[in-house]
Amino acid sequence: MRILGIETSCDETSAAVADGPRRVLSNLVHTQIAQHQPYGGVVPEVAARSHVERLPGLVEEAMRGAGAGWNSLDAVAVTSGPGLATSLLVGVAAAKALAIRLGRPLYAVHHLDGHLYSVFLDPAFPEKLRLANGLALLVSGGHTSLVQIRGGRRGGLLGATLDDAAGEALDKGAKLLGLGYPGGPAIEAAAAGGDPARYDFPRGLGPGTRQAPCGGLRRDLCFSFSGLKTALLYHLRDHPAGLDPARDLPHVAASYQEAVVDALIGRVRSAAEFVRPAFLACAGGVARNRRLRAKLGDFAAAAGLPLMLAPPEFCTDNAGMIAAAAAAGLGCVADPPGALEIHPTWPLPADDRREKGEARSE
Ligand code: KG4
Ligand code: ZN
């Protein structure tokens, strides 16, 4: 099954061709970082315009890179949500046009299913675990959740963030530290040589947030990052040397990054004790972070769990994961293709009853 994938949910324009669920032949990503950098975050209007300019060329380049002719395509797949409405519209409109023109089916893929599926794109993923029950940490700029993996696809939702996503916490922290956008890689670079134990930043839901609603999910599996950036704001007010690269900045950046990583690892530990998975997985933009990868490695080794990390090139937004996920059967057919709509706030689809009973607390 040869699929052309398109991803434009946020600020990366991407086109890819996959030959079946395990082989991504081409995966081209145009990142708009430079365009959004002056604003310190993604500006939807700027993102949408850039998608319009870049997508046609990227699609052609992805087809050329894969050595694929239009007639060799079996289907087109596109991220239809969640994401920025104006960004999603560009990719969905292009995918519809192509599917209609080629007379091929159009698959709508949930962005998080794409991220989740990216762990299976590691060529080292062991065959015997492909259908096993796993536990996945999905960490990106817009999402932070713990989900079960069952039979190679998403199972029940176990935990989610109550406010900011982990990537968002890094992006906001970097802004306060004057490190620019995107914050995750900037903080990771600034933290080099810093002492991660120098400052003690909060690790999520503390006693003061005991009453925070968790939407029926277990509290010990939910994340909260909004207090972290406030703690950084107060820290910098009281310790201005934190902004000085020659003095405290590496320590502040390392300590802040450590707080995010520890908050994630703590919930992964609780979830692993709860569902006893056969393997652990991590995907999404923040999964590129080397400190997170190393600490997940330490935890998995201590727990005796195989760890499957999405390959770095498939961590941040890309169409390769969308095309491959569709080839693996994780998309929904839009029938007719022209009827496909965008779903900017597409929640993780409801779990089945059995998973709900297992995953949710009273
Ligand atoms: O998955 P992604 O490309 O987009 C969303 O679906 O949100 O993730 C983008 C996020 C940003 O918040 C960015 O700061 C973070 O991933 N990120 C990182 C690293 N590279 C990207 N965070 C920590 N360390 C990194 N190396
Ligand atoms: Zn993403």
Short mmCIF file of C-alpha atoms and ligand atoms in Angstrom, two decimals:
data_model
loop_
_atom_site.label_atom_id
_atom_site.label_comp_id
_atom_site.label_asym_id
_atom_site.label_seq_id
_atom_site.Cartn_x
_atom_site.Cartn_y
_atom_site.Cartn_z
CA MET A 1 0.00 0.00 0.00
CA ARG A 2 1.74 3.16 -1.18
CA ILE A 3 0.47 6.28 0.54
CA LEU A 4 1.20 9.97 0.13
CA GLY A 5 0.98 11.65 3.54
CA ILE A 6 0.41 15.33 4.29
CA GLU A 7 0.84 17.05 7.66
CA THR A 8 0.15 20.74 8.30
CA SER A 9 -1.40 20.76 11.78
CA CYS A 10 0.81 23.47 13.24
CA ASP A 11 4.02 25.12 12.02
CA GLU A 12 5.67 22.33 10.09
CA THR A 13 4.74 21.73 6.46
CA SER A 14 5.41 18.13 5.54
CA ALA A 15 4.83 15.61 2.77
CA ALA A 16 5.95 11.97 2.69
CA VAL A 17 5.51 8.73 0.82
CA ALA A 18 5.26 5.41 2.66
CA ASP A 19 5.37 1.98 1.11
CA GLY A 20 3.38 0.03 3.66
CA PRO A 21 3.38 0.57 7.41
CA ARG A 22 7.13 0.07 8.02
CA ARG A 23 8.82 1.84 5.10
CA VAL A 24 8.90 5.58 4.71
CA LEU A 25 10.44 6.27 1.30
CA SER A 26 10.60 10.05 1.61
CA ASN A 27 9.75 12.45 4.41
CA LEU A 28 10.21 16.16 3.75
CA VAL A 29 9.63 18.75 6.43
CA HIS A 30 9.74 22.50 6.08
CA THR A 31 9.88 24.10 9.49
CA GLN A 32 8.61 27.65 9.88
CA ILE A 33 10.69 28.33 12.98
CA ALA A 34 12.43 31.38 11.48
CA GLN A 35 9.08 32.96 10.54
CA HIS A 36 7.62 32.59 14.04
CA GLN A 37 10.79 33.33 15.99
CA PRO A 38 10.26 37.13 16.17
CA TYR A 39 6.90 36.54 17.87
CA GLY A 40 8.15 33.94 20.38
CA GLY A 41 5.47 31.45 19.32
CA VAL A 42 3.37 30.23 16.42
CA VAL A 43 1.22 32.89 14.70
CA PRO A 44 -1.67 31.01 13.00
CA GLU A 45 -2.03 33.42 10.08
CA VAL A 46 1.68 33.28 9.29
CA ALA A 47 1.64 29.47 9.57
CA ALA A 48 -1.28 29.05 7.18
CA ARG A 49 0.25 31.33 4.54
CA SER A 50 3.52 29.48 4.72
CA HIS A 51 1.77 26.11 4.33
CA VAL A 52 0.05 27.41 1.18
CA GLU A 53 3.38 28.53 -0.26
CA ARG A 54 5.38 25.42 0.62
CA LEU A 55 3.07 22.43 0.42
CA PRO A 56 2.77 22.01 -3.37
CA GLY A 57 6.56 22.00 -3.82
CA LEU A 58 7.06 19.61 -0.89
CA VAL A 59 4.50 17.15 -2.25
CA GLU A 60 6.28 17.08 -5.60
CA GLU A 61 9.65 16.72 -3.91
CA ALA A 62 8.38 13.87 -1.71
CA MET A 63 7.07 12.04 -4.77
CA ARG A 64 10.37 12.56 -6.61
CA GLY A 65 12.38 11.51 -3.56
CA ALA A 66 10.37 8.29 -3.31
CA GLY A 67 10.73 7.68 -7.06
CA ALA A 68 6.94 7.43 -7.10
CA GLY A 69 4.64 8.26 -10.02
CA TRP A 70 1.17 9.64 -9.31
CA ASN A 71 -0.46 6.48 -10.60
CA SER A 72 1.56 4.31 -8.23
CA LEU A 73 -0.22 5.82 -5.21
CA ASP A 74 -2.88 3.69 -3.55
CA ALA A 75 -4.19 6.41 -1.23
CA VAL A 76 -3.66 9.85 0.23
CA ALA A 77 -3.54 10.45 4.01
CA VAL A 78 -3.76 13.72 5.90
CA THR A 79 -3.80 14.98 9.47
CA SER A 80 -7.33 16.29 9.93
CA GLY A 81 -6.91 17.25 13.61
CA PRO A 82 -6.24 18.26 16.26
CA GLY A 83 -4.29 21.41 15.46
CA LEU A 84 -4.62 25.00 14.33
CA ALA A 85 -7.76 25.32 12.19
CA THR A 86 -6.22 27.51 9.52
CA SER A 87 -3.16 25.24 9.26
CA LEU A 88 -5.20 22.03 9.08
CA LEU A 89 -7.39 23.52 6.34
CA VAL A 90 -4.43 23.89 3.97
CA GLY A 91 -3.32 20.26 4.23
CA VAL A 92 -6.85 18.89 4.14
CA ALA A 93 -7.77 20.96 1.07
CA ALA A 94 -4.66 19.78 -0.76
CA ALA A 95 -5.21 16.13 0.22
CA LYS A 96 -8.84 16.27 -0.89
CA ALA A 97 -7.89 17.74 -4.25
CA LEU A 98 -5.22 15.09 -4.83
CA ALA A 99 -7.44 12.18 -3.77
CA ILE A 100 -10.29 13.36 -5.99
CA ARG A 101 -8.00 14.01 -8.97
CA LEU A 102 -6.27 10.63 -8.59
CA GLY A 103 -9.48 8.75 -7.81
CA ARG A 104 -7.90 7.26 -4.67
CA PRO A 105 -9.22 6.91 -1.12
CA LEU A 106 -8.46 9.64 1.38
CA TYR A 107 -7.52 8.71 4.96
CA ALA A 108 -8.00 11.12 7.84
CA VAL A 109 -5.42 10.53 10.57
CA HIS A 110 -5.53 11.81 14.15
CA HIS A 111 -2.31 13.73 14.76
CA LEU A 112 -1.62 11.82 18.00
CA ASP A 113 -2.11 8.48 16.26
CA GLY A 114 0.64 9.60 13.90
CA HIS A 115 2.93 10.46 16.83
CA LEU A 116 2.08 7.20 18.58
CA TYR A 117 2.73 5.19 15.45
CA SER A 118 6.16 6.77 15.03
CA VAL A 119 7.55 4.43 17.69
CA PHE A 120 6.89 1.54 15.30
CA LEU A 121 9.07 3.27 12.70
CA ASP A 122 12.20 2.37 14.64
CA PRO A 123 13.72 -0.40 12.50
CA ALA A 124 14.85 -2.01 15.75
CA PHE A 125 11.27 -2.40 17.02
CA PRO A 126 11.08 -6.10 17.98
CA GLU A 127 8.55 -8.09 15.95
CA LYS A 128 7.36 -9.96 19.02
CA LEU A 129 6.25 -6.71 20.68
CA ARG A 130 4.25 -5.34 17.75
CA LEU A 131 0.97 -6.70 19.06
CA ALA A 132 1.87 -6.57 22.75
CA ASN A 133 0.32 -4.22 25.31
CA GLY A 134 2.46 -1.13 25.74
CA LEU A 135 2.46 2.14 27.61
CA ALA A 136 3.18 5.31 25.62
CA LEU A 137 4.15 8.77 26.76
CA LEU A 138 3.10 11.27 24.08
CA VAL A 139 4.89 14.56 24.64
CA SER A 140 4.69 17.47 22.25
CA GLY A 141 4.09 21.20 22.16
CA GLY A 142 0.33 20.75 22.24
CA HIS A 143 -0.17 17.46 24.07
CA THR A 144 1.10 15.51 27.00
CA SER A 145 -0.61 12.21 27.70
CA LEU A 146 -0.14 8.64 28.75
CA VAL A 147 -1.95 6.11 26.62
CA GLN A 148 -2.06 2.37 26.36
CA ILE A 149 -1.00 0.64 23.16
CA ARG A 150 -2.98 -2.45 22.26
CA GLY A 151 -2.36 -4.50 19.16
CA GLY A 152 -0.28 -1.78 17.50
CA ARG A 153 -2.87 0.95 18.00
CA ARG A 154 -3.97 3.39 20.65
CA GLY A 155 -5.84 1.92 23.60
CA GLY A 156 -7.19 3.70 26.65
CA LEU A 157 -6.17 7.16 27.79
CA LEU A 158 -4.52 6.88 31.21
CA GLY A 159 -3.36 10.40 31.97
CA ALA A 160 -3.24 13.88 30.49
CA THR A 161 -2.09 17.35 31.32
CA LEU A 162 -4.50 19.58 33.19
CA ASP A 163 -3.01 22.75 31.76
CA ASP A 164 0.16 23.25 29.69
CA ALA A 165 1.81 20.53 27.64
CA ALA A 166 5.43 19.63 28.43
CA GLY A 167 6.68 21.23 25.21
CA GLU A 168 4.64 24.33 25.96
CA ALA A 169 6.27 24.53 29.41
CA LEU A 170 9.69 24.39 27.74
CA ASP A 171 8.65 26.95 25.13
CA LYS A 172 7.32 29.35 27.78
CA GLY A 173 10.34 28.77 30.02
CA ALA A 174 12.69 29.51 27.13
CA LYS A 175 10.85 32.73 26.42
CA LEU A 176 11.33 33.84 30.04
CA LEU A 177 15.00 32.93 29.76
CA GLY A 178 15.35 34.92 26.53
CA LEU A 179 16.28 31.77 24.60
CA GLY A 180 13.88 32.05 21.67
CA TYR A 181 11.56 29.61 19.95
CA PRO A 182 11.16 26.62 19.94
CA GLY A 183 12.06 26.38 23.58
CA GLY A 184 12.75 22.66 23.97
CA PRO A 185 15.92 22.49 21.89
CA ALA A 186 16.98 25.96 23.13
CA ILE A 187 16.71 24.92 26.79
CA GLU A 188 18.44 21.63 26.05
CA ALA A 189 21.36 23.52 24.47
CA ALA A 190 21.52 26.13 27.24
CA ALA A 191 21.47 23.37 29.87
CA ALA A 192 24.70 21.82 28.57
CA GLY A 193 27.20 21.82 31.40
CA GLY A 194 24.59 23.08 33.89
CA ASP A 195 23.80 21.42 37.22
CA PRO A 196 20.26 19.95 37.04
CA ALA A 197 20.08 19.75 40.83
CA ARG A 198 21.08 23.39 41.46
CA TYR A 199 17.51 24.69 41.72
CA ASP A 200 14.39 22.88 42.82
CA PHE A 201 11.52 23.69 40.45
CA PRO A 202 8.05 22.14 41.01
CA ARG A 203 7.29 18.72 39.51
CA GLY A 204 3.57 19.02 38.83
CA LEU A 205 0.46 18.49 40.90
CA GLY A 206 1.45 19.42 44.43
CA PRO A 207 -0.65 19.40 47.60
CA GLY A 208 -2.06 22.84 46.75
CA THR A 209 -3.70 21.51 43.59
CA ARG A 210 -5.37 18.56 45.30
CA GLN A 211 -8.79 19.73 44.17
CA ALA A 212 -7.86 20.17 40.50
CA PRO A 213 -10.32 18.18 38.34
CA CYS A 214 -8.68 15.35 36.38
CA GLY A 215 -11.64 14.53 34.12
CA GLY A 216 -12.11 11.12 35.68
CA LEU A 217 -8.47 10.16 35.14
CA ARG A 218 -6.25 9.05 38.02
CA ARG A 219 -4.62 12.08 39.64
CA ASP A 220 -1.24 10.38 39.94
CA LEU A 221 -1.21 9.90 36.15
CA CYS A 222 -2.02 13.53 35.30
CA PHE A 223 0.42 16.33 34.58
CA SER A 224 0.41 20.01 35.44
CA PHE A 225 3.07 22.39 34.16
CA SER A 226 1.51 25.81 34.67
CA GLY A 227 3.08 26.27 38.14
CA LEU A 228 6.51 25.56 36.72
CA LYS A 229 6.75 28.62 34.50
CA THR A 230 5.42 30.79 37.34
CA ALA A 231 8.14 29.36 39.60
CA LEU A 232 10.72 30.28 36.95
CA LEU A 233 9.30 33.79 36.67
CA TYR A 234 9.67 34.31 40.44
CA HIS A 235 13.09 32.69 40.44
CA LEU A 236 14.36 35.10 37.78
CA ARG A 237 12.85 38.08 39.61
CA ASP A 238 14.82 37.09 42.72
CA HIS A 239 17.98 35.87 40.91
CA PRO A 240 18.64 38.04 37.81
CA ALA A 241 21.95 36.19 37.27
CA GLY A 242 19.77 33.35 35.95
CA LEU A 243 19.66 35.15 32.61
CA ASP A 244 23.43 35.43 32.32
CA PRO A 245 24.95 32.71 30.11
CA ALA A 246 28.32 33.18 31.79
CA ARG A 247 26.87 32.76 35.27
CA ASP A 248 23.67 30.98 36.23
CA LEU A 249 21.80 30.36 32.95
CA PRO A 250 23.13 26.81 32.34
CA HIS A 251 22.12 25.80 35.89
CA VAL A 252 18.68 27.39 35.65
CA ALA A 253 18.05 25.82 32.22
CA ALA A 254 19.27 22.40 33.40
CA SER A 255 17.17 22.58 36.58
CA TYR A 256 14.07 23.66 34.66
CA GLN A 257 14.53 20.91 32.08
CA GLU A 258 15.05 18.44 34.93
CA ALA A 259 11.74 19.45 36.52
CA VAL A 260 9.89 18.77 33.25
CA VAL A 261 11.67 15.44 32.74
CA ASP A 262 11.14 14.32 36.35
CA ALA A 263 7.44 15.22 36.19
CA LEU A 264 7.11 13.03 33.09
CA ILE A 265 9.11 10.12 34.51
CA GLY A 266 7.14 10.19 37.78
CA ARG A 267 3.83 9.66 35.94
CA VAL A 268 5.33 7.05 33.65
CA ARG A 269 6.45 5.15 36.76
CA SER A 270 2.96 5.31 38.32
CA ALA A 271 1.30 4.28 35.04
CA ALA A 272 3.72 1.37 34.54
CA GLU A 273 2.93 0.11 38.04
CA PHE A 274 -0.78 0.47 37.26
CA VAL A 275 -1.04 -1.25 33.85
CA ARG A 276 2.10 -3.44 33.90
CA PRO A 277 2.89 -3.01 30.17
CA ALA A 278 5.05 -5.34 28.10
CA PHE A 279 6.97 -2.34 26.78
CA LEU A 280 7.35 1.38 27.22
CA ALA A 281 7.26 3.92 24.36
CA CYS A 282 7.75 7.64 23.96
CA ALA A 283 6.97 9.91 20.99
CA GLY A 284 6.31 13.55 20.10
CA GLY A 285 8.55 16.60 19.74
CA VAL A 286 9.77 16.55 23.34
CA ALA A 287 10.83 12.91 22.87
CA ARG A 288 13.83 14.32 21.00
CA ASN A 289 15.16 15.58 24.32
CA ARG A 290 18.31 13.67 25.24
CA ARG A 291 17.87 14.10 28.97
CA LEU A 292 14.34 12.64 28.74
CA ARG A 293 15.56 9.78 26.52
CA ALA A 294 18.37 9.00 28.98
CA LYS A 295 16.16 9.11 32.07
CA LEU A 296 13.47 6.99 30.40
CA GLY A 297 16.27 4.57 29.56
CA ASP A 298 17.33 4.43 33.21
CA PHE A 299 13.76 3.89 34.37
CA ALA A 300 13.02 1.21 31.76
CA ALA A 301 16.25 -0.65 32.56
CA ALA A 302 15.48 -0.61 36.29
CA ALA A 303 11.90 -1.77 35.63
CA GLY A 304 13.05 -4.46 33.17
CA LEU A 305 10.91 -2.97 30.38
CA PRO A 306 11.90 -2.76 26.71
CA LEU A 307 11.95 0.94 25.72
CA MET A 308 10.85 2.03 22.25
CA LEU A 309 11.68 5.63 21.44
CA ALA A 310 10.47 7.25 18.25
CA PRO A 311 13.49 7.87 15.97
CA PRO A 312 14.46 11.58 16.33
CA GLU A 313 13.50 12.43 12.73
CA PHE A 314 9.97 11.15 13.40
CA CYS A 315 9.56 12.91 16.80
CA THR A 316 8.68 16.44 15.71
CA ASP A 317 5.77 16.88 13.31
CA ASN A 318 6.24 15.04 10.03
CA ALA A 319 4.10 13.44 7.33
CA GLY A 320 6.05 10.16 7.37
CA MET A 321 4.31 9.12 10.58
CA ILE A 322 0.93 10.07 9.08
CA ALA A 323 1.44 8.09 5.86
CA ALA A 324 2.76 5.04 7.75
CA ALA A 325 -0.03 5.22 10.36
CA ALA A 326 -2.60 5.26 7.55
CA ALA A 327 -0.88 2.27 5.92
CA ALA A 328 -1.13 0.48 9.27
CA GLY A 329 -4.89 1.06 9.30
CA LEU A 330 -4.99 3.89 11.85
CA GLY A 331 -6.89 6.37 9.67
CA CYS A 332 -10.58 6.73 8.81
CA VAL A 333 -11.66 6.75 5.18
CA ALA A 334 -13.32 10.01 4.14
CA ASP A 335 -16.20 9.00 1.90
CA PRO A 336 -16.46 10.85 -0.39
CA PRO A 337 -13.04 12.53 -0.01
CA GLY A 338 -14.60 15.95 -0.54
CA ALA A 339 -16.64 15.50 2.64
CA LEU A 340 -13.61 15.47 4.94
CA GLU A 341 -13.72 18.19 7.55
CA ILE A 342 -11.02 19.45 9.89
CA HIS A 343 -11.22 18.65 13.62
CA PRO A 344 -9.13 21.33 15.39
CA THR A 345 -10.06 20.05 18.84
CA TRP A 346 -10.43 16.35 18.02
CA PRO A 347 -10.21 14.70 21.44
CA LEU A 348 -8.64 11.30 21.83
CA PRO A 349 -11.60 9.12 20.77
CA ALA A 350 -13.42 7.46 23.64
CA ASP A 351 -11.95 4.27 25.02
CA ASP A 352 -13.92 1.08 24.97
CA ARG A 353 -15.73 0.14 28.19
CA ARG A 354 -13.20 -2.42 29.29
CA GLU A 355 -10.34 0.06 28.98
CA LYS A 356 -12.35 2.75 30.73
CA GLY A 357 -12.88 0.45 33.67
CA GLU A 358 -9.19 -0.31 33.84
CA ALA A 359 -7.85 3.14 33.18
CA ARG A 360 -10.06 5.37 35.23
CA SER A 361 -10.28 5.87 38.92
CA GLU A 362 -13.53 6.03 40.86
O1 KG4 B 1 5.40 17.21 18.06
P1 KG4 B 1 5.75 18.61 17.80
O2 KG4 B 1 6.64 18.91 16.62
O3 KG4 B 1 4.49 19.51 17.62
C1 KG4 B 1 3.30 19.32 18.32
O4 KG4 B 1 2.53 18.40 17.96
O5 KG4 B 1 3.12 20.09 19.30
O6 KG4 B 1 6.43 19.17 19.14
C2 KG4 B 1 6.93 20.46 19.24
C3 KG4 B 1 7.46 20.64 20.66
C4 KG4 B 1 7.87 22.06 20.98
O7 KG4 B 1 7.28 22.45 22.20
C5 KG4 B 1 9.39 21.98 21.12
O8 KG4 B 1 9.92 22.91 22.06
C6 KG4 B 1 9.57 20.54 21.60
O9 KG4 B 1 8.60 19.80 20.87
N1 KG4 B 1 10.90 20.02 21.31
C7 KG4 B 1 11.79 19.67 22.26
C8 KG4 B 1 12.97 19.29 21.60
N2 KG4 B 1 12.76 19.41 20.25
C9 KG4 B 1 11.48 19.86 20.10
N3 KG4 B 1 11.67 19.65 23.60
C10 KG4 B 1 12.75 19.27 24.31
N4 KG4 B 1 13.92 18.91 23.76
C11 KG4 B 1 14.08 18.92 22.41
N5 KG4 B 1 15.25 18.57 21.87
ZN ZN B 2 2.81 16.95 16.91
#
